[in-house]
Amino acid sequence: MTDRDGIFAGDDPFDLTRRWLSEAEATEVNDPNAIALSTVDSTGMPNVRVVLLKQIEDDAFVFYTNYEGTKAQELDASGRAAFVMHWKSLRRQIRVRGLVTRENGAQADAYYRSRDLNSRIGAWASAQSQPVESRQALMDRVAAATQAQGNDPDRPPFWGGYRLRPLEIEFWADGAYRLHDRFTWRRHDLTSEWQIQRLFP
């Protein structure tokens, strides 16, 4: 049994994440749904970059990217990832570790169609993570993609989502004198019950 209450109260870590994100939406200046997503390459060397979390499902977190970029290659190879959401305005963070699979169907189509047209064209134009000789070369590709794809482009076959199903979620809140509050939710596999523990700061 833990002494969770207040901002840590609840029996569902996804509901708790939604609640914290909702609070952050009222206080963060930009992109309260930004996550620092961590992967590893074939040698075990870590990589991290900021992406936007687009859906919190009942048992997973969903984000989108180019399947041909470094990020996707590392996600596909390992099937694992971690991320952290940090809100300076709230002095809170959520850390997540788990298993990833592609979301490459109707849900990805729907999200792609919800994006601004220029962002949809940009997905077609960018050979993500590959060298480009200049900004002008990028803009030339955007112009070519605009002409080729028109005003209602379909989702590129090389672009879609990932669904991260967590095995561990940690909720952290700043405390006086660095005596922070930390609660970790862990499960052995995706069908196990969550075990909750308070951690030393």
CSV table of N, CA, C and O in Angstrom, one decimal, residues 9-128:
chain,number,residue,atom,x,y,z
A,9,ALA,N,-3.1,10.6,-7.0
A,9,ALA,CA,-4.2,9.7,-6.7
A,9,ALA,C,-4.7,9.1,-8.0
A,9,ALA,O,-4.7,9.7,-9.1
A,10,GLY,N,-5.2,7.9,-7.9
A,10,GLY,CA,-5.8,7.2,-9.1
A,10,GLY,C,-5.4,5.8,-9.2
A,10,GLY,O,-4.4,5.4,-8.7
A,11,ASP,N,-6.2,5.0,-10.0
A,11,ASP,CA,-6.0,3.6,-10.1
A,11,ASP,C,-5.6,3.2,-11.6
A,11,ASP,O,-5.4,2.1,-11.9
A,12,ASP,N,-5.4,4.3,-12.4
A,12,ASP,CA,-5.1,4.0,-13.9
A,12,ASP,C,-4.0,5.0,-14.3
A,12,ASP,O,-4.3,6.2,-14.3
A,13,PRO,N,-2.8,4.5,-14.6
A,13,PRO,CA,-1.8,5.4,-15.0
A,13,PRO,C,-2.0,6.2,-16.2
A,13,PRO,O,-1.5,7.3,-16.4
A,14,PHE,N,-2.9,5.7,-17.1
A,14,PHE,CA,-3.2,6.5,-18.4
A,14,PHE,C,-4.1,7.6,-18.1
A,14,PHE,O,-4.0,8.7,-18.6
A,15,ASP,N,-5.1,7.4,-17.2
A,15,ASP,CA,-5.9,8.5,-16.7
A,15,ASP,C,-5.1,9.6,-16.0
A,15,ASP,O,-5.3,10.8,-16.2
A,16,LEU,N,-4.2,9.1,-15.2
A,16,LEU,CA,-3.3,10.0,-14.4
A,16,LEU,C,-2.5,10.9,-15.4
A,16,LEU,O,-2.3,12.1,-15.2
A,17,THR,N,-1.9,10.2,-16.4
A,17,THR,CA,-1.2,10.9,-17.4
A,17,THR,C,-2.0,12.0,-18.1
A,17,THR,O,-1.6,13.1,-18.4
A,18,ARG,N,-3.3,11.6,-18.5
A,18,ARG,CA,-4.2,12.5,-19.2
A,18,ARG,C,-4.4,13.7,-18.3
A,18,ARG,O,-4.5,14.9,-18.7
A,19,ARG,N,-4.6,13.5,-17.0
A,19,ARG,CA,-4.9,14.6,-16.0
A,19,ARG,C,-3.7,15.5,-15.9
A,19,ARG,O,-3.9,16.8,-16.0
A,20,TRP,N,-2.5,15.0,-15.8
A,20,TRP,CA,-1.3,15.9,-15.7
A,20,TRP,C,-1.2,16.6,-17.0
A,20,TRP,O,-0.8,17.8,-17.0
A,21,LEU,N,-1.4,16.0,-18.2
A,21,LEU,CA,-1.2,16.7,-19.5
A,21,LEU,C,-2.3,17.8,-19.6
A,21,LEU,O,-2.0,18.9,-20.1
A,22,SER,N,-3.5,17.5,-19.2
A,22,SER,CA,-4.5,18.5,-19.2
A,22,SER,C,-4.1,19.8,-18.4
A,22,SER,O,-4.3,20.9,-18.8
A,23,GLU,N,-3.6,19.5,-17.2
A,23,GLU,CA,-3.1,20.7,-16.4
A,23,GLU,C,-2.0,21.4,-17.1
A,23,GLU,O,-1.9,22.7,-17.1
A,24,ALA,N,-1.1,20.7,-17.7
A,24,ALA,CA,0.1,21.3,-18.4
A,24,ALA,C,-0.4,22.1,-19.6
A,24,ALA,O,0.2,23.1,-20.0
A,25,GLU,N,-1.5,21.7,-20.3
A,25,GLU,CA,-2.0,22.5,-21.4
A,25,GLU,C,-2.4,23.9,-21.0
A,25,GLU,O,-2.4,24.8,-21.9
A,26,ALA,N,-2.7,24.1,-19.8
A,26,ALA,CA,-3.1,25.4,-19.3
A,26,ALA,C,-1.9,26.3,-18.8
A,26,ALA,O,-2.0,27.5,-18.6
A,27,THR,N,-0.7,25.7,-18.7
A,27,THR,CA,0.4,26.4,-18.2
A,27,THR,C,1.7,26.4,-19.0
A,27,THR,O,2.5,27.4,-18.9
A,28,GLU,N,1.9,25.4,-19.9
A,28,GLU,CA,3.0,25.4,-20.7
A,28,GLU,C,2.9,26.3,-21.9
A,28,GLU,O,1.8,26.4,-22.6
A,29,VAL,N,4.0,27.1,-22.2
A,29,VAL,CA,3.9,28.0,-23.3
A,29,VAL,C,3.8,27.3,-24.7
A,29,VAL,O,3.0,27.7,-25.5
A,30,ASN,N,4.6,26.3,-24.9
A,30,ASN,CA,4.6,25.6,-26.2
A,30,ASN,C,4.6,24.1,-26.0
A,30,ASN,O,5.3,23.6,-25.1
A,31,ASP,N,3.8,23.4,-26.8
A,31,ASP,CA,3.9,21.9,-26.9
A,31,ASP,C,3.9,21.2,-25.6
A,31,ASP,O,4.9,20.5,-25.2
A,32,PRO,N,2.8,21.3,-24.8
A,32,PRO,CA,2.8,20.5,-23.6
A,32,PRO,C,2.8,19.0,-23.8
A,32,PRO,O,3.1,18.3,-22.9
A,33,ASN,N,2.5,18.6,-25.0
A,33,ASN,CA,2.6,17.1,-25.3
A,33,ASN,C,3.9,16.7,-25.9
A,33,ASN,O,4.1,15.6,-26.4
A,34,ALA,N,5.0,17.5,-25.8
A,34,ALA,CA,6.3,17.1,-26.2
A,34,ALA,C,6.9,16.1,-25.3
A,34,ALA,O,6.8,16.1,-24.1
A,35,ILE,N,7.5,15.0,-26.0
A,35,ILE,CA,8.2,14.0,-25.2
A,35,ILE,C,9.6,13.9,-25.8
A,35,ILE,O,9.8,14.0,-27.0
A,36,ALA,N,10.6,13.6,-24.9
A,36,ALA,CA,11.9,13.2,-25.3
A,36,ALA,C,12.0,11.7,-25.4
A,36,ALA,O,11.9,11.0,-24.4
A,37,LEU,N,12.0,11.3,-26.7
A,37,LEU,CA,11.9,9.9,-27.0
A,37,LEU,C,13.3,9.3,-27.2
A,37,LEU,O,14.1,9.7,-27.9
A,38,SER,N,13.6,8.2,-26.4
A,38,SER,CA,14.9,7.5,-26.4
A,38,SER,C,14.8,6.2,-27.1
A,38,SER,O,13.9,5.4,-26.9
A,39,THR,N,15.8,5.9,-28.0
A,39,THR,CA,16.0,4.6,-28.6
A,39,THR,C,17.5,4.2,-28.5
A,39,THR,O,18.3,5.0,-28.0
A,40,VAL,N,17.8,3.1,-29.0
A,40,VAL,CA,19.2,2.7,-29.1
A,40,VAL,C,19.5,2.1,-30.5
A,40,VAL,O,18.6,1.5,-31.1
A,41,ASP,N,20.8,2.2,-31.0
A,41,ASP,CA,21.1,1.7,-32.3
A,41,ASP,C,21.6,0.3,-32.1
A,41,ASP,O,21.6,-0.3,-31.0
A,42,SER,N,22.1,-0.3,-33.2
A,42,SER,CA,22.5,-1.7,-33.1
A,42,SER,C,23.7,-2.0,-32.2
A,42,SER,O,23.9,-3.2,-31.9
A,43,THR,N,24.4,-1.0,-31.9
A,43,THR,CA,25.6,-1.2,-31.0
A,43,THR,C,25.2,-0.9,-29.5
A,43,THR,O,26.1,-1.0,-28.7
A,44,GLY,N,24.0,-0.5,-29.3
A,44,GLY,CA,23.6,-0.1,-27.9
A,44,GLY,C,23.8,1.4,-27.6
A,44,GLY,O,23.5,1.8,-26.5
A,45,MET,N,24.3,2.2,-28.6
A,45,MET,CA,24.5,3.6,-28.4
A,45,MET,C,23.1,4.3,-28.4
A,45,MET,O,22.3,4.1,-29.3
A,46,PRO,N,22.8,5.1,-27.3
A,46,PRO,CA,21.5,5.7,-27.2
A,46,PRO,C,21.3,6.9,-28.1
A,46,PRO,O,22.3,7.5,-28.5
A,47,ASN,N,20.1,7.2,-28.4
A,47,ASN,CA,19.7,8.3,-29.2
A,47,ASN,C,18.5,8.9,-28.5
A,47,ASN,O,17.6,8.2,-27.9
A,48,VAL,N,18.3,10.3,-28.6
A,48,VAL,CA,17.1,10.9,-28.0
A,48,VAL,C,16.8,12.1,-28.8
A,48,VAL,O,17.7,12.8,-29.4
A,49,ARG,N,15.5,12.3,-29.0
A,49,ARG,CA,15.0,13.5,-29.7
A,49,ARG,C,13.6,13.8,-29.2
A,49,ARG,O,12.9,13.0,-28.6
A,50,VAL,N,13.1,15.0,-29.4
A,50,VAL,CA,11.8,15.5,-29.0
A,50,VAL,C,10.8,15.2,-30.1
A,50,VAL,O,11.0,15.6,-31.3
A,51,VAL,N,9.7,14.6,-29.8
A,51,VAL,CA,8.6,14.4,-30.7
A,51,VAL,C,7.3,14.7,-30.0
A,51,VAL,O,7.3,15.0,-28.8
A,52,LEU,N,6.2,14.8,-30.7
A,52,LEU,CA,4.9,15.1,-30.0
A,52,LEU,C,4.1,13.9,-29.8
A,52,LEU,O,3.8,13.1,-30.7
A,53,LEU,N,3.6,13.7,-28.6
A,53,LEU,CA,2.7,12.6,-28.3
A,53,LEU,C,1.3,13.0,-28.8
A,53,LEU,O,0.8,14.1,-28.4
A,54,LYS,N,0.7,12.2,-29.6
A,54,LYS,CA,-0.6,12.5,-30.2
A,54,LYS,C,-1.8,11.8,-29.6
A,54,LYS,O,-2.9,12.4,-29.7
A,55,GLN,N,-1.6,10.7,-29.0
A,55,GLN,CA,-2.8,10.0,-28.4
A,55,GLN,C,-2.3,9.3,-27.2
A,55,GLN,O,-1.2,8.7,-27.1
A,56,ILE,N,-3.2,9.3,-26.1
A,56,ILE,CA,-3.1,8.5,-25.0
A,56,ILE,C,-4.3,7.5,-25.0
A,56,ILE,O,-5.4,8.0,-24.8
A,57,GLU,N,-4.0,6.3,-25.3
A,57,GLU,CA,-5.0,5.3,-25.4
A,57,GLU,C,-5.3,4.6,-24.0
A,57,GLU,O,-4.7,5.0,-23.0
A,58,ASP,N,-6.1,3.6,-24.0
A,58,ASP,CA,-6.4,3.0,-22.7
A,58,ASP,C,-5.2,2.2,-22.2
A,58,ASP,O,-5.1,2.0,-21.0
A,59,ASP,N,-4.3,1.8,-23.1
A,59,ASP,CA,-3.1,1.0,-22.6
A,59,ASP,C,-1.9,1.4,-23.4
A,59,ASP,O,-1.0,0.5,-23.5
A,60,ALA,N,-1.8,2.5,-24.0
A,60,ALA,CA,-0.7,2.8,-24.9
A,60,ALA,C,-0.6,4.3,-25.2
A,60,ALA,O,-1.5,5.1,-25.0
A,61,PHE,N,0.6,4.7,-25.7
A,61,PHE,CA,0.9,6.1,-26.1
A,61,PHE,C,1.3,6.0,-27.6
A,61,PHE,O,2.0,5.2,-28.0
A,62,VAL,N,0.8,7.0,-28.4
A,62,VAL,CA,0.9,7.0,-29.8
A,62,VAL,C,1.6,8.3,-30.3
A,62,VAL,O,1.2,9.4,-29.9
A,63,PHE,N,2.6,8.1,-31.2
A,63,PHE,CA,3.3,9.2,-31.8
A,63,PHE,C,3.5,8.9,-33.3
A,63,PHE,O,3.4,7.7,-33.7
A,64,TYR,N,3.9,9.8,-34.1
A,64,TYR,CA,4.0,9.6,-35.6
A,64,TYR,C,5.4,10.1,-36.1
A,64,TYR,O,5.9,11.0,-35.5
A,65,THR,N,5.8,9.5,-37.2
A,65,THR,CA,7.1,9.8,-37.7
A,65,THR,C,7.3,9.2,-39.1
A,65,THR,O,6.4,8.5,-39.6
A,66,ASN,N,8.4,9.5,-39.7
A,66,ASN,CA,8.8,8.9,-41.0
A,66,ASN,C,9.4,7.6,-40.7
A,66,ASN,O,10.4,7.4,-39.9
A,67,TYR,N,8.9,6.5,-41.4
A,67,TYR,CA,9.4,5.2,-41.1
A,67,TYR,C,10.8,4.9,-41.7
A,67,TYR,O,11.5,3.9,-41.4
A,68,GLU,N,11.4,5.8,-42.5
A,68,GLU,CA,12.7,5.6,-43.1
A,68,GLU,C,13.8,6.4,-42.3
A,68,GLU,O,14.9,6.3,-42.7
A,69,GLY,N,13.4,7.1,-41.3
A,69,GLY,CA,14.4,7.9,-40.5
A,69,GLY,C,15.1,7.0,-39.5
A,69,GLY,O,14.7,5.8,-39.2
A,70,THR,N,16.1,7.6,-38.9
A,70,THR,CA,16.9,6.8,-37.9
A,70,THR,C,16.0,6.4,-36.7
A,70,THR,O,16.2,5.2,-36.2
A,71,LYS,N,15.2,7.2,-36.3
A,71,LYS,CA,14.3,6.9,-35.1
A,71,LYS,C,13.5,5.6,-35.4
A,71,LYS,O,13.4,4.7,-34.6
A,72,ALA,N,12.9,5.6,-36.6
A,72,ALA,CA,12.0,4.4,-36.9
A,72,ALA,C,12.9,3.2,-37.1
A,72,ALA,O,12.5,2.1,-36.7
A,73,GLN,N,14.0,3.3,-37.7
A,73,GLN,CA,14.9,2.1,-37.9
A,73,GLN,C,15.3,1.5,-36.5
A,73,GLN,O,15.3,0.3,-36.3
A,74,GLU,N,15.6,2.4,-35.5
A,74,GLU,CA,15.9,1.9,-34.2
A,74,GLU,C,14.7,1.3,-33.5
A,74,GLU,O,14.8,0.3,-32.8
A,75,LEU,N,13.6,2.0,-33.6
A,75,LEU,CA,12.4,1.4,-33.0
A,75,LEU,C,12.0,0.0,-33.6
A,75,LEU,O,11.7,-0.9,-32.8
A,76,ASP,N,12.1,-0.1,-34.9
A,76,ASP,CA,11.8,-1.4,-35.5
A,76,ASP,C,12.8,-2.5,-35.1
A,76,ASP,O,12.4,-3.6,-34.9
A,77,ALA,N,14.0,-2.1,-35.0
A,77,ALA,CA,15.0,-3.1,-34.7
A,77,ALA,C,15.0,-3.6,-33.3
A,77,ALA,O,15.1,-4.8,-33.0
A,78,SER,N,14.7,-2.7,-32.3
A,78,SER,CA,14.7,-3.2,-30.9
A,78,SER,C,13.3,-3.5,-30.4
A,78,SER,O,13.2,-4.3,-29.5
A,79,GLY,N,12.3,-2.9,-30.9
A,79,GLY,CA,10.9,-3.1,-30.4
A,79,GLY,C,10.7,-2.5,-29.0
A,79,GLY,O,9.7,-2.7,-28.4
A,80,ARG,N,11.6,-1.6,-28.6
A,80,ARG,CA,11.6,-1.0,-27.3
A,80,ARG,C,11.9,0.5,-27.4
A,80,ARG,O,12.6,0.9,-28.3
A,81,ALA,N,11.4,1.3,-26.4
A,81,ALA,CA,11.7,2.7,-26.4
A,81,ALA,C,11.3,3.2,-25.0
A,81,ALA,O,10.7,2.6,-24.2
A,82,ALA,N,11.8,4.4,-24.7
A,82,ALA,CA,11.5,5.1,-23.5
A,82,ALA,C,11.3,6.6,-23.8
A,82,ALA,O,11.8,7.1,-24.8
A,83,PHE,N,10.5,7.3,-23.0
A,83,PHE,CA,10.3,8.7,-23.2
A,83,PHE,C,10.1,9.4,-21.8
A,83,PHE,O,9.7,8.7,-20.8
A,84,VAL,N,10.3,10.7,-21.8
A,84,VAL,CA,10.0,11.5,-20.6
A,84,VAL,C,9.2,12.7,-21.1
A,84,VAL,O,9.6,13.3,-22.1
A,85,MET,N,8.2,13.1,-20.4
A,85,MET,CA,7.5,14.3,-20.5
A,85,MET,C,7.8,15.2,-19.3
A,85,MET,O,7.7,14.8,-18.2
A,86,HIS,N,8.3,16.4,-19.6
A,86,HIS,CA,8.7,17.3,-18.5
A,86,HIS,C,8.0,18.6,-18.6
A,86,HIS,O,8.0,19.2,-19.7
A,87,TRP,N,7.4,19.1,-17.6
A,87,TRP,CA,6.7,20.4,-17.6
A,87,TRP,C,7.3,21.3,-16.5
A,87,TRP,O,7.1,21.1,-15.3
A,88,LYS,N,8.1,22.2,-17.0
A,88,LYS,CA,8.7,23.2,-16.1
A,88,LYS,C,7.7,24.0,-15.3
A,88,LYS,O,8.0,24.3,-14.1
A,89,SER,N,6.6,24.3,-15.9
A,89,SER,CA,5.6,25.2,-15.2
A,89,SER,C,5.0,24.4,-14.0
A,89,SER,O,4.6,25.0,-13.0
A,90,LEU,N,4.8,23.1,-14.2
A,90,LEU,CA,4.2,22.3,-13.1
A,90,LEU,C,5.3,21.7,-12.2
A,90,LEU,O,4.9,21.1,-11.1
A,91,ARG,N,6.5,21.7,-12.6
A,91,ARG,CA,7.6,21.0,-11.9
A,91,ARG,C,7.3,19.5,-11.7
A,91,ARG,O,7.4,18.9,-10.6
A,92,ARG,N,6.9,18.9,-12.8
A,92,ARG,CA,6.5,17.5,-12.8
A,92,ARG,C,7.1,16.8,-14.1
A,92,ARG,O,7.4,17.5,-15.1
A,93,GLN,N,7.3,15.5,-14.0
A,93,GLN,CA,7.7,14.8,-15.2
A,93,GLN,C,7.1,13.4,-15.1
A,93,GLN,O,6.8,12.9,-14.0
A,94,ILE,N,6.9,12.7,-16.3
A,94,ILE,CA,6.5,11.4,-16.4
A,94,ILE,C,7.5,10.6,-17.2
A,94,ILE,O,7.8,11.0,-18.4
A,95,ARG,N,8.0,9.5,-16.7
A,95,ARG,CA,9.0,8.7,-17.5
A,95,ARG,C,8.3,7.4,-17.8
A,95,ARG,O,7.6,6.8,-17.0
A,96,VAL,N,8.5,6.9,-19.1
A,96,VAL,CA,7.8,5.7,-19.6
A,96,VAL,C,8.8,4.8,-20.3
A,96,VAL,O,9.7,5.3,-21.1
A,97,ARG,N,8.7,3.5,-20.1
A,97,ARG,CA,9.6,2.5,-20.8
A,97,ARG,C,8.7,1.4,-21.2
A,97,ARG,O,7.8,1.0,-20.5
A,98,GLY,N,8.8,0.9,-22.5
A,98,GLY,CA,8.0,-0.2,-22.9
A,98,GLY,C,8.3,-0.7,-24.3
A,98,GLY,O,9.4,-0.5,-24.8
A,99,LEU,N,7.3,-1.4,-24.8
A,99,LEU,CA,7.4,-2.1,-26.1
A,99,LEU,C,6.7,-1.3,-27.2
A,99,LEU,O,5.6,-0.7,-26.9
A,100,VAL,N,7.2,-1.3,-28.4
A,100,VAL,CA,6.6,-0.5,-29.5
A,100,VAL,C,6.3,-1.3,-30.7
A,100,VAL,O,6.9,-2.3,-31.0
A,101,THR,N,5.2,-1.0,-31.3
A,101,THR,CA,4.7,-1.5,-32.6
A,101,THR,C,4.3,-0.4,-33.5
A,101,THR,O,3.9,0.7,-33.0
A,102,ARG,N,4.2,-0.7,-34.8
A,102,ARG,CA,3.7,0.3,-35.7
A,102,ARG,C,2.2,0.5,-35.6
A,102,ARG,O,1.5,-0.5,-35.5
A,103,GLU,N,1.8,1.7,-35.8
A,103,GLU,CA,0.4,2.1,-36.1
A,103,GLU,C,0.3,2.5,-37.6
A,103,GLU,O,0.7,3.7,-37.8
A,104,ASN,N,0.0,1.6,-38.5
A,104,ASN,CA,0.1,1.9,-39.9
A,104,ASN,C,-1.2,1.7,-40.6
A,104,ASN,O,-1.2,1.3,-41.8
A,105,GLY,N,-2.3,2.0,-39.9
A,105,GLY,CA,-3.6,1.7,-40.5
A,105,GLY,C,-4.5,2.9,-40.6
A,105,GLY,O,-4.0,4.1,-40.7
A,106,ALA,N,-5.8,2.7,-40.3
A,106,ALA,CA,-6.8,3.8,-40.4
A,106,ALA,C,-6.5,4.9,-39.4
A,106,ALA,O,-6.8,6.1,-39.7
A,107,GLN,N,-6.0,4.5,-38.2
A,107,GLN,CA,-5.8,5.6,-37.3
A,107,GLN,C,-4.7,6.5,-37.7
A,107,GLN,O,-4.8,7.8,-37.5
A,108,ALA,N,-3.6,6.0,-38.3
A,108,ALA,CA,-2.6,6.8,-38.9
A,108,ALA,C,-3.1,7.7,-40.1
A,108,ALA,O,-2.7,8.8,-40.2
A,109,ASP,N,-4.0,7.1,-40.9
A,109,ASP,CA,-4.6,7.8,-42.0
A,109,ASP,C,-5.3,9.0,-41.4
A,109,ASP,O,-5.2,10.1,-42.0
A,110,ALA,N,-6.1,8.8,-40.4
A,110,ALA,CA,-7.0,9.8,-39.8
A,110,ALA,C,-6.1,11.0,-39.2
A,110,ALA,O,-6.4,12.1,-39.4
A,111,TYR,N,-5.1,10.6,-38.5
A,111,TYR,CA,-4.2,11.6,-37.9
A,111,TYR,C,-3.5,12.4,-39.0
A,111,TYR,O,-3.5,13.7,-39.0
A,112,TYR,N,-3.0,11.7,-40.1
A,112,TYR,CA,-2.4,12.4,-41.1
A,112,TYR,C,-3.3,13.5,-41.8
A,112,TYR,O,-2.9,14.6,-42.0
A,113,ARG,N,-4.5,13.1,-42.0
A,113,ARG,CA,-5.5,14.0,-42.6
A,113,ARG,C,-5.9,15.2,-41.7
A,113,ARG,O,-6.3,16.2,-42.2
A,114,SER,N,-5.7,15.0,-40.4
A,114,SER,CA,-6.0,16.1,-39.5
A,114,SER,C,-4.9,17.2,-39.5
A,114,SER,O,-5.1,18.3,-38.9
A,115,ARG,N,-3.7,16.9,-40.1
A,115,ARG,CA,-2.6,17.8,-40.0
A,115,ARG,C,-2.8,19.0,-41.0
A,115,ARG,O,-3.6,18.8,-42.0
A,116,ASP,N,-2.2,20.1,-40.8
A,116,ASP,CA,-2.1,21.2,-41.8
A,116,ASP,C,-1.6,20.7,-43.1
A,116,ASP,O,-0.7,19.8,-43.1
A,117,LEU,N,-2.1,21.2,-44.2
A,117,LEU,CA,-1.7,20.8,-45.5
A,117,LEU,C,-0.2,20.9,-45.7
A,117,LEU,O,0.4,20.0,-46.3
A,118,ASN,N,0.4,22.0,-45.2
A,118,ASN,CA,1.8,22.2,-45.4
A,118,ASN,C,2.6,21.1,-44.7
A,118,ASN,O,3.7,20.6,-45.2
A,119,SER,N,2.1,20.6,-43.5
A,119,SER,CA,2.8,19.6,-42.8
A,119,SER,C,2.6,18.2,-43.6
A,119,SER,O,3.5,17.4,-43.6
A,120,ARG,N,1.5,18.0,-44.2
A,120,ARG,CA,1.3,16.8,-45.0
A,120,ARG,C,2.2,16.8,-46.2
A,120,ARG,O,2.8,15.7,-46.5
A,121,ILE,N,2.3,17.9,-46.8
A,121,ILE,CA,3.3,18.0,-48.0
A,121,ILE,C,4.7,17.8,-47.5
A,121,ILE,O,5.5,17.1,-48.1
A,122,GLY,N,5.0,18.4,-46.3
A,122,GLY,CA,6.4,18.2,-45.8
A,122,GLY,C,6.7,16.8,-45.5
A,122,GLY,O,7.9,16.4,-45.7
A,123,ALA,N,5.8,16.0,-45.1
A,123,ALA,CA,6.0,14.6,-44.9
A,123,ALA,C,6.5,13.9,-46.2
A,123,ALA,O,7.3,13.0,-46.2
A,124,TRP,N,5.8,14.2,-47.3
A,124,TRP,CA,6.2,13.7,-48.6
A,124,TRP,C,7.6,14.2,-49.0
A,124,TRP,O,8.4,13.4,-49.6
A,125,ALA,N,7.9,15.4,-48.7
A,125,ALA,CA,9.2,16.0,-49.2
A,125,ALA,C,10.4,15.6,-48.4
A,125,ALA,O,11.5,15.7,-49.0
A,126,SER,N,10.3,15.3,-47.2
A,126,SER,CA,11.5,15.1,-46.3
A,126,SER,C,12.0,13.6,-46.4
A,126,SER,O,11.2,12.7,-46.0
A,127,ALA,N,13.2,13.5,-46.8
A,127,ALA,CA,13.9,12.1,-46.6
A,127,ALA,C,14.6,12.1,-45.3
A,127,ALA,O,15.8,12.3,-45.1
A,128,GLN,N,13.8,11.9,-44.2
A,128,GLN,CA,14.2,12.2,-42.9
A,128,GLN,C,15.5,11.5,-42.5
A,128,GLN,O,15.7,10.3,-42.8
